[in-house]
């Protein structure tokens, strides 16, 4: 939980406690079944279906067009948006495709409730493919014909994951960027499977229980999905061998009908002399070679904790180098390092040590084309962006300044020297918990707010940086989605707006935002 979230929770609890104090002196109220039924009707599972639309997840195409799945009053539709022409149209003929798929698959499908949530367009956008159950289908966009196209695709993604003993099937795989191979764990070792043929290859052979490869065990969070990062060319894997052999155990008794089951797992505690250690490795998939990085083992796999994936790793475009961050056990020190993928030789670029805790949700952003590192630090009491020289480790300059923490990087254009970022508390007079999008040159000039409307904004920029999909809302205002110019923030066209008519009809009332003074009489508190 970040600082802002902790503060918000503290304020909310304080205000709630203050509001409940007089009630405690009154006789306890007896709640009836009707009271509980009314409360259930106000819970998320009951209310969420009453909010229609207002959500856009842009699936960008090569020409800046994008499609998204939009909720309607009767179901869902797939929309194709052309930013250049400012047009919005159905992505395909829904009714015809539903009829063609029903005939081919032997089912009964409706145009507003097609049995898939995602699909892949052909290059010409004249056909699309998708999974239904365990089969993959291909249909032309006019919906005149659908044909079976083999088994469904693996569900793994090209990123981080988890790890354990037997397995290697289902959703515990990590796909390579080219989609041709899937990495998985079997018997504490790392394997890959060719998606097209199913042929498997073992990459490591010395993994054992509590000292396995790509293991996902943060103590409180565990899974069977491997923790790793594929190189851009899909030829190498960056991962670790996690040593927990002498780590103490945590126990949990699962209660159920019959005899209880005792569950035990590795869980280091504060003050333990032995904790889990990360031995970093790079694996050449084709050669089957494991290169161990020439450095002591690390305490953590990510700056914020061990339940995250490989967010602090960055491959160079040619996959010759790997940048990462080593964090001390107490999180007071973070060291940026670069490893040679062929030899395992590690070079320290720079480090940062603080007296309390170094915390960054942004992680490491290496600008390989500029030979620079974009770094996030709270050294001036606000989360700001800094630029370092990748070769020398020298600080070049501070990029962002002023009040309000930078919380997320949205996009970096190395060639143009521009960074888009999200931050809180930078708009005068607004609730500091509202988040906005900004752009600034890497030299610190041309700072601009792009989303001035009061609210919490979420940004999706096109791959080439020409267009911005902006979604925002407040506690008492439903989500609005627009298309913007990411250079100026100008609204190019509206996209969607959530319809809360049914929600209001059900008796829901929006919360009332408040602002009060703290005990010092000067500080504003928001809730």
Protein backbone atom coordinates (compact mmCIF):
# COMPACT_ATOMS: atom_id res chain seq x y z
CA UNK A 1 0.00 0.00 0.00
CA UNK A 2 1.49 3.39 -0.97
CA UNK A 3 1.72 6.42 1.31
CA UNK A 4 -1.38 8.10 -0.09
CA UNK A 5 -3.47 4.95 0.36
CA UNK A 6 -2.29 4.55 3.95
CA UNK A 7 -3.13 8.16 4.71
CA UNK A 8 -6.55 7.82 3.10
CA UNK A 9 -7.28 4.72 5.17
CA UNK A 10 -6.13 6.42 8.37
CA UNK A 11 -8.29 9.47 7.71
CA UNK A 12 -11.31 7.36 6.83
CA UNK A 13 -10.96 5.27 9.97
CA UNK A 14 -10.50 8.40 12.12
CA UNK A 15 -13.61 10.03 10.69
CA UNK A 16 -15.58 6.79 11.00
CA UNK A 17 -14.57 6.42 14.63
CA UNK A 18 -15.53 10.01 15.36
CA UNK A 19 -18.91 9.49 13.73
CA UNK A 20 -19.60 6.32 15.66
CA UNK A 21 -18.73 7.62 19.13
CA UNK A 22 -22.20 9.05 19.96
CA UNK A 23 -23.88 5.90 18.64
CA UNK A 24 -22.00 3.71 21.11
CA UNK A 25 -23.85 5.35 24.01
CA UNK A 26 -27.25 4.41 22.58
CA UNK A 27 -29.02 1.08 23.17
CA UNK A 28 -27.86 -1.55 20.67
CA UNK A 29 -30.10 -1.81 17.65
CA UNK A 30 -31.67 -5.12 16.76
CA UNK A 31 -31.15 -5.90 13.10
CA UNK A 32 -33.79 -7.83 11.19
CA UNK A 33 -33.57 -10.06 8.16
CA UNK A 34 -34.89 -7.15 6.10
CA UNK A 35 -31.98 -4.99 7.29
CA UNK A 36 -29.48 -7.60 6.15
CA UNK A 37 -31.25 -8.08 2.83
CA UNK A 38 -31.12 -4.34 2.24
CA UNK A 39 -27.40 -4.28 3.07
CA UNK A 40 -26.70 -7.15 0.67
CA UNK A 41 -28.42 -5.23 -2.11
CA UNK A 42 -25.90 -2.41 -1.58
CA UNK A 43 -22.81 -4.65 -1.89
CA UNK A 44 -20.63 -4.66 -4.99
CA UNK A 45 -21.84 -7.97 -6.49
CA UNK A 46 -25.39 -6.61 -6.43
CA UNK A 47 -24.61 -3.07 -7.60
CA UNK A 48 -21.89 -3.58 -10.19
CA UNK A 49 -24.23 -5.09 -12.82
CA UNK A 50 -26.38 -1.96 -12.52
CA UNK A 51 -23.59 0.26 -13.91
CA UNK A 52 -23.61 0.13 -17.70
CA UNK A 53 -20.50 0.99 -19.73
CA UNK A 54 -17.86 3.57 -18.87
CA UNK A 55 -14.89 1.23 -19.30
CA UNK A 56 -12.53 1.11 -22.29
CA UNK A 57 -9.51 -1.18 -22.60
CA UNK A 58 -7.83 -0.17 -25.84
CA UNK A 59 -6.41 -2.99 -27.99
CA UNK A 60 -4.19 -1.01 -30.34
CA UNK A 61 -3.68 -1.98 -33.97
CA UNK A 62 -0.70 -1.14 -36.18
CA UNK A 63 -2.37 1.92 -37.75
CA UNK A 64 -3.41 3.55 -34.43
CA UNK A 65 -6.93 2.20 -34.62
CA UNK A 66 -8.07 0.18 -31.64
CA UNK A 67 -10.94 -2.02 -30.57
CA UNK A 68 -12.56 -2.48 -27.21
CA UNK A 69 -15.38 -4.46 -25.60
CA UNK A 70 -18.17 -2.17 -24.44
CA UNK A 71 -21.03 -3.02 -22.11
CA UNK A 72 -24.52 -2.13 -23.33
CA UNK A 73 -27.97 -2.28 -21.77
CA UNK A 74 -28.52 -5.79 -23.16
CA UNK A 75 -25.01 -7.27 -23.19
CA UNK A 76 -21.72 -6.40 -24.86
CA UNK A 77 -20.48 -5.07 -28.18
CA UNK A 78 -17.05 -4.87 -29.80
CA UNK A 79 -16.20 -1.37 -31.02
CA UNK A 80 -13.60 -0.31 -33.60
CA UNK A 81 -12.33 3.23 -33.07
CA UNK A 82 -10.45 5.18 -35.75
CA UNK A 83 -8.73 8.15 -34.03
CA UNK A 84 -7.56 9.74 -37.28
CA UNK A 85 -11.06 9.85 -38.78
CA UNK A 86 -12.78 10.27 -35.38
CA UNK A 87 -15.14 7.41 -36.19
CA UNK A 88 -16.72 4.75 -33.98
CA UNK A 89 -18.19 1.60 -35.55
CA UNK A 90 -18.84 -2.10 -34.81
CA UNK A 91 -15.61 -4.09 -35.03
CA UNK A 92 -17.46 -6.73 -37.10
CA UNK A 93 -20.98 -7.85 -37.93
CA UNK A 94 -22.09 -9.19 -34.55
CA UNK A 95 -25.37 -10.74 -35.66
CA UNK A 96 -23.91 -12.49 -38.68
CA UNK A 97 -20.91 -13.78 -36.73
CA UNK A 98 -23.18 -15.12 -33.97
CA UNK A 99 -25.19 -17.03 -36.57
CA UNK A 100 -22.10 -18.38 -38.36
CA UNK A 101 -20.45 -19.46 -35.10
CA UNK A 102 -23.65 -21.12 -33.89
CA UNK A 103 -23.82 -23.13 -37.11
CA UNK A 104 -20.15 -24.12 -37.04
CA UNK A 105 -19.84 -24.86 -33.32
CA UNK A 106 -23.26 -26.36 -32.82
CA UNK A 107 -24.29 -23.84 -30.18
CA UNK A 108 -26.72 -20.98 -29.84
CA UNK A 109 -25.02 -17.62 -29.59
CA UNK A 110 -26.49 -14.13 -29.52
CA UNK A 111 -25.03 -10.98 -31.05
CA UNK A 112 -24.94 -9.19 -27.69
CA UNK A 113 -23.45 -12.10 -25.71
CA UNK A 114 -20.78 -13.68 -27.89
CA UNK A 115 -18.77 -16.39 -26.07
CA UNK A 116 -15.42 -14.54 -26.08
CA UNK A 117 -14.05 -11.38 -24.52
CA UNK A 118 -10.96 -10.96 -26.67
CA UNK A 119 -9.90 -11.70 -30.23
CA UNK A 120 -7.09 -11.15 -32.73
CA UNK A 121 -7.63 -9.27 -35.99
CA UNK A 122 -5.91 -10.30 -39.22
CA UNK A 123 -3.58 -7.69 -40.74
CA UNK A 124 -6.28 -6.60 -43.17
CA UNK A 125 -8.93 -6.60 -40.40
CA UNK A 126 -11.10 -8.81 -42.61
CA UNK A 127 -11.08 -11.78 -40.21
CA UNK A 128 -10.70 -12.46 -36.52
CA UNK A 129 -9.72 -15.42 -34.35
CA UNK A 130 -10.70 -16.22 -30.77
CA UNK A 131 -11.04 -19.05 -28.25
CA UNK A 132 -14.28 -20.69 -27.17
CA UNK A 133 -13.66 -23.33 -24.52
CA UNK A 134 -10.79 -25.55 -25.64
CA UNK A 135 -11.02 -24.68 -29.35
CA UNK A 136 -9.87 -21.74 -31.42
CA UNK A 137 -12.10 -20.31 -34.14
CA UNK A 138 -11.55 -18.07 -37.14
CA UNK A 139 -14.36 -16.00 -38.67
CA UNK A 140 -14.47 -13.39 -41.39
CA UNK A 141 -15.44 -9.91 -40.16
CA UNK A 142 -18.66 -9.96 -42.18
CA UNK A 143 -19.72 -13.07 -40.29
CA UNK A 144 -20.36 -15.21 -43.35
CA UNK A 145 -18.18 -18.13 -42.27
CA UNK A 146 -16.51 -19.55 -39.14
CA UNK A 147 -14.06 -22.47 -39.10
CA UNK A 148 -12.23 -24.33 -36.35
CA UNK A 149 -8.58 -23.27 -36.12
CA UNK A 150 -7.05 -25.79 -33.74
CA UNK A 151 -6.79 -25.88 -29.94
CA UNK A 152 -7.21 -22.82 -27.75
CA UNK A 153 -4.11 -20.75 -27.11
CA UNK A 154 -2.17 -21.04 -23.84
CA UNK A 155 -3.32 -18.58 -21.19
CA UNK A 156 0.17 -17.58 -20.02
CA UNK A 157 1.56 -14.10 -20.62
CA UNK A 158 5.03 -12.85 -21.45
CA UNK A 159 6.00 -11.60 -18.01
CA UNK A 160 6.37 -12.76 -14.42
CA UNK A 161 4.58 -15.55 -12.58
CA UNK A 162 4.98 -18.28 -9.92
CA UNK A 163 6.57 -21.75 -9.36
CA UNK A 164 6.35 -25.14 -7.66
CA UNK A 165 6.65 -28.86 -8.09
CA UNK A 166 4.83 -30.96 -10.65
CA UNK A 167 2.79 -29.33 -13.35
CA UNK A 168 3.41 -27.43 -16.54
CA UNK A 169 -0.16 -27.43 -17.86
CA UNK A 170 -3.00 -24.93 -17.74
CA UNK A 171 -2.46 -21.30 -16.77
CA UNK A 172 0.93 -21.69 -15.09
CA UNK A 173 3.00 -20.87 -18.18
CA UNK A 174 4.72 -17.71 -19.44
CA UNK A 175 4.64 -17.17 -23.19
CA UNK A 176 7.64 -15.85 -25.10
CA UNK A 177 7.16 -12.48 -26.86
CA UNK A 178 6.86 -14.22 -30.25
CA UNK A 179 4.22 -16.56 -28.83
CA UNK A 180 6.07 -19.67 -29.97
CA UNK A 181 7.23 -21.06 -26.62
CA UNK A 182 5.80 -21.30 -23.12
CA UNK A 183 7.97 -21.58 -20.02
CA UNK A 184 6.78 -23.62 -17.04
CA UNK A 185 8.03 -25.37 -13.90
CA UNK A 186 8.21 -29.12 -13.42
CA UNK A 187 9.83 -30.79 -10.41
CA UNK A 188 11.46 -27.50 -9.33
CA UNK A 189 13.16 -27.02 -12.70
CA UNK A 190 12.36 -24.75 -15.63
CA UNK A 191 11.08 -26.13 -18.93
CA UNK A 192 9.80 -24.72 -22.21
CA UNK A 193 7.14 -26.10 -24.51
CA UNK A 194 6.72 -25.32 -28.20
CA UNK A 195 3.19 -24.02 -28.60
CA UNK A 196 2.74 -25.39 -32.12
CA UNK A 197 4.01 -28.94 -31.55
CA UNK A 198 3.81 -29.45 -27.79
CA UNK A 199 7.44 -30.60 -27.75
CA UNK A 200 9.10 -29.94 -24.38
CA UNK A 201 12.67 -29.12 -23.41
CA UNK A 202 14.21 -29.09 -19.93
CA UNK A 203 16.35 -25.99 -19.30
CA UNK A 204 17.68 -26.70 -15.78
CA UNK A 205 18.39 -29.96 -13.97
CA UNK A 206 19.68 -29.04 -10.49
CA UNK A 207 16.49 -27.58 -9.04
CA UNK A 208 15.24 -29.28 -5.88
CA UNK A 209 12.53 -28.69 -3.30
CA UNK A 210 13.04 -25.32 -1.58
CA UNK A 211 15.83 -24.49 -4.05
CA UNK A 212 13.96 -24.39 -7.32
CA UNK A 213 14.01 -22.19 -10.40
CA UNK A 214 11.58 -19.33 -11.00
CA UNK A 215 9.83 -20.16 -7.73
CA UNK A 216 6.99 -17.90 -6.65
CA UNK A 217 6.96 -17.97 -2.86
CA UNK A 218 6.84 -14.65 -1.05
CA UNK A 219 5.74 -16.35 2.15
CA UNK A 220 2.25 -14.91 2.17
CA UNK A 221 1.68 -15.23 -1.59
CA UNK A 222 2.41 -18.36 -3.61
CA UNK A 223 1.58 -19.75 -7.03
CA UNK A 224 2.73 -22.32 -9.58
CA UNK A 225 3.45 -19.78 -12.32
CA UNK A 226 7.14 -19.18 -13.04
CA UNK A 227 8.72 -15.85 -12.15
CA UNK A 228 10.81 -14.87 -15.17
CA UNK A 229 11.30 -12.33 -17.95
CA UNK A 230 11.79 -13.34 -21.58
CA UNK A 231 14.24 -11.35 -23.69
CA UNK A 232 12.77 -9.30 -26.57
CA UNK A 233 14.05 -11.82 -29.13
CA UNK A 234 12.49 -14.77 -27.24
CA UNK A 235 15.88 -16.49 -27.00
CA UNK A 236 16.81 -15.89 -23.35
CA UNK A 237 15.12 -16.02 -19.97
CA UNK A 238 16.05 -14.01 -16.88
CA UNK A 239 14.98 -15.68 -13.66
CA UNK A 240 16.34 -16.90 -10.32
CA UNK A 241 16.97 -19.97 -8.23
CA UNK A 242 15.35 -19.28 -4.87
CA UNK A 243 17.07 -20.80 -1.84
CA UNK A 244 14.69 -21.50 1.05
CA UNK A 245 16.24 -24.74 2.28
CA UNK A 246 17.01 -23.46 5.78
CA UNK A 247 14.18 -20.95 6.08
CA UNK A 248 11.70 -21.49 8.92
CA UNK A 249 8.17 -22.64 8.26
CA UNK A 250 4.72 -21.21 8.84
CA UNK A 251 1.76 -23.46 9.64
CA UNK A 252 -1.95 -23.27 9.01
CA UNK A 253 -4.66 -25.72 10.01
CA UNK A 254 -7.38 -25.89 7.39
CA UNK A 255 -10.72 -26.68 9.00
CA UNK A 256 -13.28 -28.63 7.03
CA UNK A 257 -15.60 -31.60 7.39
CA UNK A 258 -13.58 -34.50 8.74
CA UNK A 259 -9.97 -34.34 9.83
CA UNK A 260 -8.26 -30.92 9.61
CA UNK A 261 -5.31 -30.58 7.24
CA UNK A 262 -2.02 -29.03 8.31
CA UNK A 263 -0.42 -26.80 5.70
CA UNK A 264 3.24 -25.79 5.99
CA UNK A 265 5.26 -23.43 3.83
CA UNK A 266 8.49 -21.47 3.99
CA UNK A 267 7.98 -18.14 5.71
CA UNK A 268 10.88 -16.05 7.10
CA UNK A 269 10.07 -13.79 10.05
CA UNK A 270 11.61 -10.47 11.11
CA UNK A 271 14.76 -11.18 13.08
CA UNK A 272 15.44 -14.56 11.47
CA UNK A 273 19.10 -15.10 10.66
CA UNK A 274 18.19 -17.11 7.55
CA UNK A 275 15.79 -15.78 4.91
CA UNK A 276 15.02 -16.68 1.31
CA UNK A 277 17.80 -15.64 -1.09
CA UNK A 278 17.61 -15.04 -4.84
CA UNK A 279 20.40 -16.44 -7.05
CA UNK A 280 19.97 -14.63 -10.38
CA UNK A 281 20.50 -16.54 -13.64
CA UNK A 282 20.14 -15.99 -17.38
CA UNK A 283 19.19 -18.98 -19.53
CA UNK A 284 19.99 -19.34 -23.22
CA UNK A 285 16.94 -21.32 -24.34
CA UNK A 286 18.28 -22.68 -27.63
CA UNK A 287 21.67 -23.66 -26.22
CA UNK A 288 20.24 -24.86 -22.92
CA UNK A 289 22.97 -22.91 -21.10
CA UNK A 290 22.49 -21.45 -17.63
CA UNK A 291 24.60 -18.36 -16.91
CA UNK A 292 24.81 -17.48 -13.22
CA UNK A 293 25.32 -13.81 -12.50
CA UNK A 294 28.67 -13.18 -10.81
CA UNK A 295 27.40 -11.57 -7.64
CA UNK A 296 26.15 -12.56 -4.17
CA UNK A 297 22.50 -13.62 -3.94
CA UNK A 298 19.84 -10.93 -3.54
CA UNK A 299 17.31 -10.58 -0.73
CA UNK A 300 14.40 -9.53 -2.94
CA UNK A 301 13.32 -9.94 -6.53
CA UNK A 302 11.60 -6.52 -6.69
CA UNK A 303 12.00 -3.20 -4.92
CA UNK A 304 8.54 -3.23 -3.36
CA UNK A 305 8.52 -6.86 -2.25
CA UNK A 306 8.78 -10.51 -3.15
CA UNK A 307 5.18 -10.91 -4.27
CA UNK A 308 5.82 -8.94 -7.47
CA UNK A 309 7.09 -10.35 -10.76
CA UNK A 310 10.15 -9.12 -12.65
CA UNK A 311 9.17 -5.43 -12.72
CA UNK A 312 12.69 -4.27 -11.84
CA UNK A 313 14.36 -6.10 -14.74
CA UNK A 314 15.03 -4.60 -18.16
CA UNK A 315 16.52 -6.30 -21.21
CA UNK A 316 18.50 -4.32 -23.75
CA UNK A 317 16.89 -4.43 -27.22
CA UNK A 318 19.59 -6.83 -28.47
CA UNK A 319 19.27 -9.05 -25.36
CA UNK A 320 23.00 -8.67 -24.69
CA UNK A 321 22.54 -6.94 -21.32
CA UNK A 322 20.16 -7.18 -18.40
CA UNK A 323 19.56 -4.32 -15.97
CA UNK A 324 18.07 -4.95 -12.53
CA UNK A 325 17.85 -3.59 -8.99
CA UNK A 326 19.27 -5.25 -5.89
CA UNK A 327 17.51 -4.29 -2.66
CA UNK A 328 18.84 -4.73 0.87
CA UNK A 329 16.90 -6.88 3.32
CA UNK A 330 15.64 -3.80 5.20
CA UNK A 331 14.72 -1.99 1.95
CA UNK A 332 16.94 0.95 2.90
CA UNK A 333 19.29 0.51 -0.05
CA UNK A 334 18.64 -0.03 -3.77
CA UNK A 335 21.45 -0.71 -6.25
CA UNK A 336 21.10 -0.51 -10.03
CA UNK A 337 23.19 -3.13 -11.81
CA UNK A 338 23.79 -4.29 -15.39
CA UNK A 339 24.78 -7.87 -16.27
CA UNK A 340 26.41 -9.24 -19.40
CA UNK A 341 24.02 -11.94 -20.61
CA UNK A 342 26.80 -14.07 -22.11
CA UNK A 343 29.34 -14.00 -19.27
CA UNK A 344 27.31 -13.15 -16.18
CA UNK A 345 29.67 -10.30 -15.29
CA UNK A 346 27.79 -7.68 -13.25
CA UNK A 347 28.53 -3.95 -13.11
CA UNK A 348 27.15 -1.58 -10.48
CA UNK A 349 25.77 1.61 -12.02
CA UNK A 350 24.66 3.55 -8.92
CA UNK A 351 22.87 3.06 -5.63
CA UNK A 352 20.63 4.98 -3.27
CA UNK A 353 20.48 4.57 0.50
CA UNK A 354 17.95 6.20 2.81
CA UNK A 355 17.61 6.15 6.62
CA UNK A 356 14.04 4.79 6.56
CA UNK A 357 12.87 2.80 3.53
CA UNK A 358 13.45 3.20 -0.18
CA UNK A 359 10.09 2.76 -1.85
CA UNK A 360 9.24 3.01 -5.54
CA UNK A 361 6.20 1.73 -7.38
CA UNK A 362 7.71 2.84 -10.69
CA UNK A 363 10.71 0.54 -10.66
CA UNK A 364 13.59 0.69 -13.09
CA UNK A 365 13.27 2.33 -16.52
CA UNK A 366 16.39 1.99 -18.66
CA UNK A 367 16.58 4.20 -21.75
CA UNK A 368 18.90 1.92 -23.71
CA UNK A 369 18.89 4.08 -26.82
CA UNK A 370 20.01 7.13 -24.84
CA UNK A 371 22.33 5.21 -22.48
CA UNK A 372 20.45 6.67 -19.51
CA UNK A 373 18.37 5.51 -16.56
CA UNK A 374 15.08 7.04 -15.46
CA UNK A 375 15.02 6.74 -11.68
CA UNK A 376 12.35 7.41 -9.08
CA UNK A 377 13.27 8.76 -5.65
CA UNK A 378 11.73 10.53 -2.65
CA UNK A 379 14.97 12.26 -1.67
CA UNK A 380 13.26 15.70 -1.66
CA UNK A 381 10.27 14.32 0.33
CA UNK A 382 8.18 13.87 -2.83
CA UNK A 383 8.33 11.04 -5.33
CA UNK A 384 10.20 12.60 -8.27
CA UNK A 385 11.93 11.50 -11.48
CA UNK A 386 15.71 11.73 -11.96
CA UNK A 387 17.97 11.02 -14.93
CA UNK A 388 21.25 9.10 -14.59
CA UNK A 389 24.02 8.22 -17.02
CA UNK A 390 23.93 4.45 -17.58
CA UNK A 391 27.65 4.21 -18.34
CA UNK A 392 29.06 6.29 -15.47
CA UNK A 393 26.26 6.17 -12.91
CA UNK A 394 26.45 9.95 -12.59
CA UNK A 395 23.28 11.91 -11.81
CA UNK A 396 22.54 14.16 -14.76
CA UNK A 397 19.64 16.13 -13.28
CA UNK A 398 16.26 16.05 -11.57
CA UNK A 399 13.40 15.95 -14.09
CA UNK A 400 10.25 16.65 -12.05
CA UNK A 401 9.94 19.12 -9.17
CA UNK A 402 7.26 20.58 -6.92
CA UNK A 403 4.63 19.16 -4.60
CA UNK A 404 2.71 16.00 -5.44
CA UNK A 405 4.19 12.51 -5.82
CA UNK A 406 4.86 10.90 -9.19
CA UNK A 407 3.12 7.53 -8.93
CA UNK A 408 3.38 5.86 -12.35
CA UNK A 409 5.13 6.09 -15.71
CA UNK A 410 2.66 6.03 -18.58
CA UNK A 411 5.11 6.22 -21.50
CA UNK A 412 8.63 7.30 -22.42
CA UNK A 413 9.57 8.47 -25.91
CA UNK A 414 13.35 8.12 -25.99
CA UNK A 415 13.75 9.66 -29.43
CA UNK A 416 11.67 12.75 -28.66
CA UNK A 417 12.96 12.93 -25.09
CA UNK A 418 9.50 13.06 -23.49
CA UNK A 419 8.00 11.22 -20.52
CA UNK A 420 4.31 10.93 -19.61
CA UNK A 421 3.59 10.25 -15.96
CA UNK A 422 0.72 10.08 -13.46
CA UNK A 423 0.86 12.02 -10.21
CA UNK A 424 -1.31 13.01 -7.26
CA UNK A 425 -1.81 16.34 -5.54
CA UNK A 426 -0.43 18.59 -8.27
CA UNK A 427 -3.66 20.35 -9.26
CA UNK A 428 -4.32 23.43 -7.06
CA UNK A 429 -7.55 23.29 -5.11
CA UNK A 430 -8.31 19.67 -5.98
CA UNK A 431 -8.52 16.60 -3.79
CA UNK A 432 -4.90 15.36 -3.50
CA UNK A 433 -6.08 11.78 -3.94
CA UNK A 434 -7.16 12.59 -7.48
CA UNK A 435 -4.62 11.44 -10.05
CA UNK A 436 -3.74 13.27 -13.27
CA UNK A 437 -1.56 12.72 -16.34
CA UNK A 438 1.36 15.02 -17.18
CA UNK A 439 4.06 15.27 -19.81
CA UNK A 440 7.55 16.70 -19.43
CA UNK A 441 10.75 16.69 -21.46
CA UNK A 442 13.59 14.59 -20.07
CA UNK A 443 15.57 17.80 -19.59
CA UNK A 444 12.87 19.08 -17.21
CA UNK A 445 11.30 21.59 -19.59
CA UNK A 446 7.82 21.87 -21.14
CA UNK A 447 5.93 20.50 -18.15
CA UNK A 448 2.19 20.32 -18.86
CA UNK A 449 -0.97 18.98 -17.23
CA UNK A 450 -2.98 16.96 -19.77
CA UNK A 451 -6.08 15.96 -17.80
CA UNK A 452 -7.34 19.00 -15.86
CA UNK A 453 -10.80 17.63 -14.99
CA UNK A 454 -11.18 16.92 -11.27
CA UNK A 455 -11.07 13.17 -10.67
CA UNK A 456 -8.88 10.09 -10.73
CA UNK A 457 -7.56 9.60 -14.26
CA UNK A 458 -6.32 6.40 -15.92
CA UNK A 459 -4.28 6.79 -19.11
CA UNK A 460 -3.74 4.52 -22.12
CA UNK A 461 -1.36 5.88 -24.74
CA UNK A 462 -1.06 4.43 -28.23
CA UNK A 463 2.23 2.62 -28.97
CA UNK A 464 3.46 5.53 -31.12
CA UNK A 465 2.30 8.15 -28.63
CA UNK A 466 -0.12 9.90 -30.98
CA UNK A 467 -3.32 9.28 -29.04
CA UNK A 468 -4.45 9.07 -25.44
CA UNK A 469 -7.47 7.24 -24.03
CA UNK A 470 -8.35 8.93 -20.75
CA UNK A 471 -10.83 7.58 -18.18
CA UNK A 472 -11.74 9.52 -15.08
CA UNK A 473 -14.30 9.54 -12.28
CA UNK A 474 -14.89 10.80 -8.74
CA UNK A 475 -16.67 9.21 -5.76
CA UNK A 476 -19.88 10.97 -6.81
CA UNK A 477 -19.42 11.14 -10.61
CA UNK A 478 -19.50 8.03 -12.88
CA UNK A 479 -16.62 7.24 -15.27
CA UNK A 480 -16.15 9.24 -18.45
CA UNK A 481 -13.87 8.09 -21.30
CA UNK A 482 -12.49 10.43 -23.97
CA UNK A 483 -9.83 10.44 -26.68
CA UNK A 484 -7.16 13.14 -26.22
CA UNK A 485 -4.14 14.64 -27.90
CA UNK A 486 -1.27 13.48 -25.64
CA UNK A 487 0.76 16.57 -26.45
CA UNK A 488 -1.78 19.20 -25.45
CA UNK A 489 -4.49 17.30 -23.57
CA UNK A 490 -7.14 18.53 -26.01
CA UNK A 491 -10.22 16.29 -26.15
CA UNK A 492 -10.51 14.88 -29.68
CA UNK A 493 -13.75 12.96 -29.21
CA UNK A 494 -15.89 11.40 -26.47
CA UNK A 495 -15.86 7.61 -26.23
CA UNK A 496 -18.05 6.29 -23.43
CA UNK A 497 -19.88 7.42 -20.30
CA UNK A 498 -21.15 5.10 -17.57
CA UNK A 499 -24.92 4.91 -17.22
CA UNK A 500 -25.95 4.71 -13.54
CA UNK A 501 -29.71 5.03 -14.07
CA UNK A 502 -30.42 1.51 -12.77
CA UNK A 503 -28.01 2.03 -9.87
CA UNK A 504 -29.83 5.14 -8.69
CA UNK A 505 -33.20 3.46 -9.18
CA UNK A 506 -32.06 0.68 -6.83
CA UNK A 507 -31.67 3.23 -4.05
CA UNK A 508 -27.92 3.78 -4.19
CA UNK A 509 -26.77 7.23 -3.19
CA UNK A 510 -23.30 8.54 -4.05
CA UNK A 511 -20.94 9.29 -1.17
CA UNK A 512 -20.47 12.94 -0.27
CA UNK A 513 -16.82 14.06 -0.53
CA UNK A 514 -15.72 16.14 2.46
CA UNK A 515 -12.81 18.39 3.36
CA UNK A 516 -12.08 19.30 6.97
CA UNK A 517 -9.25 20.92 8.90
CA UNK A 518 -6.83 18.93 10.98
CA UNK A 519 -6.14 19.70 14.64
CA UNK A 520 -3.53 22.29 13.61
CA UNK A 521 -6.27 24.35 11.98
CA UNK A 522 -4.30 24.60 8.74
CA UNK A 523 -3.96 21.18 7.14
CA UNK A 524 -6.79 20.03 4.88
CA UNK A 525 -8.02 16.46 5.31
CA UNK A 526 -10.04 14.81 2.55
CA UNK A 527 -12.49 11.96 2.79
